[in-house]
Every structure is written in C-alpha cells, then in structure tokens.
C-alpha cells in the first residue's frame, strides 16, 4: 500500500469518526488527509510517467 493510499484510508476513517461523533473539525481533517493522499498518488503517477519517458528516450538514443 502506497503512502498516498494510507493517507486516503486514514482520512476516510477520520471523516467517518467526525460524521458519527458530530465533530466538524475531525471531519475536515479527514477530508484534508484524503486530498493529501490523492496528491501524493498523483505525484507518484507523474514521476512514473517521467521515468518511462526518460527510459524511452534512452532507448531511442541507443538505437541511433
């Protein structure tokens, strides 16, 4: 499980605890943690795409 997925899971748990207990602050913290997790996932995806492009360019250079 990636770091972003863990943040999203913990955020969802906080959000649900806030909803059940009526804690708006806890609910908001949970939503913020979920957003942080999505951002980390997006950054990881972008990094993977950049590494793939870099590898592709290296392969092209070798072929020439």
Coordinates of C-alpha atoms in Angstrom, one line a residue:
X1 CA 0.0 0.0 0.0
X2 CA 1.5 3.3 -1.0
X3 CA 1.8 6.4 1.2
X4 CA -1.0 8.2 -0.7
X5 CA -3.3 5.2 -0.2
X6 CA -2.6 5.1 3.5
X7 CA -3.4 8.9 3.8
X8 CA -6.6 8.4 2.0
X9 CA -7.6 5.4 4.2
X10 CA -6.7 7.3 7.4
X11 CA -8.5 10.4 6.1
X12 CA -11.7 8.4 5.4
X13 CA -11.6 6.9 8.9
X14 CA -11.2 10.4 10.5
X15 CA -14.0 11.8 8.3
X16 CA -16.4 9.0 9.3
X17 CA -15.5 9.5 13.0
X18 CA -16.3 13.1 12.6
X19 CA -19.6 12.4 11.0
X20 CA -20.6 9.9 13.6
X21 CA -19.4 12.0 16.6
X22 CA -20.6 15.3 15.2
X23 CA -17.0 16.6 15.1
X24 CA -16.8 19.1 12.2
X25 CA -13.0 19.6 12.9
X26 CA -12.3 15.8 12.7
X27 CA -14.4 15.5 9.6
X28 CA -12.5 18.4 8.0
X29 CA -9.1 16.9 9.0
X30 CA -10.2 13.6 7.4
X31 CA -11.2 15.3 4.1
X32 CA -7.8 17.1 4.1
X33 CA -5.9 13.9 4.7
X34 CA -7.8 12.3 1.7
X35 CA -6.8 15.2 -0.5
X36 CA -3.2 14.9 0.6
X37 CA -3.3 11.2 -0.3
X38 CA -4.7 11.9 -3.7
X39 CA -2.0 14.5 -4.3
X40 CA 0.7 12.0 -3.3
X41 CA -0.7 9.4 -5.7
X42 CA -0.8 11.9 -8.5
X43 CA 2.8 12.9 -7.9
X44 CA 3.8 9.3 -7.8
X45 CA 2.0 8.7 -11.1
X46 CA 3.7 11.7 -12.7
X47 CA 7.1 10.5 -11.5
X48 CA 6.5 7.1 -13.0
X49 CA 5.4 8.6 -16.4
X50 CA 8.6 10.8 -16.4
X51 CA 10.8 7.8 -15.7
X52 CA 9.1 6.0 -18.5
X53 CA 9.7 8.8 -20.9
X54 CA 13.3 9.1 -19.8
X55 CA 13.8 5.4 -20.4
X56 CA 12.1 5.7 -23.8
X57 CA 14.5 8.5 -24.8
X58 CA 17.5 6.5 -23.6
X59 CA 16.3 3.6 -25.8
X60 CA 15.9 5.8 -28.8
X61 CA 19.4 7.2 -28.3
X62 CA 20.9 3.7 -28.1
X63 CA 19.1 2.8 -31.4
X64 CA 20.7 5.7 -33.3

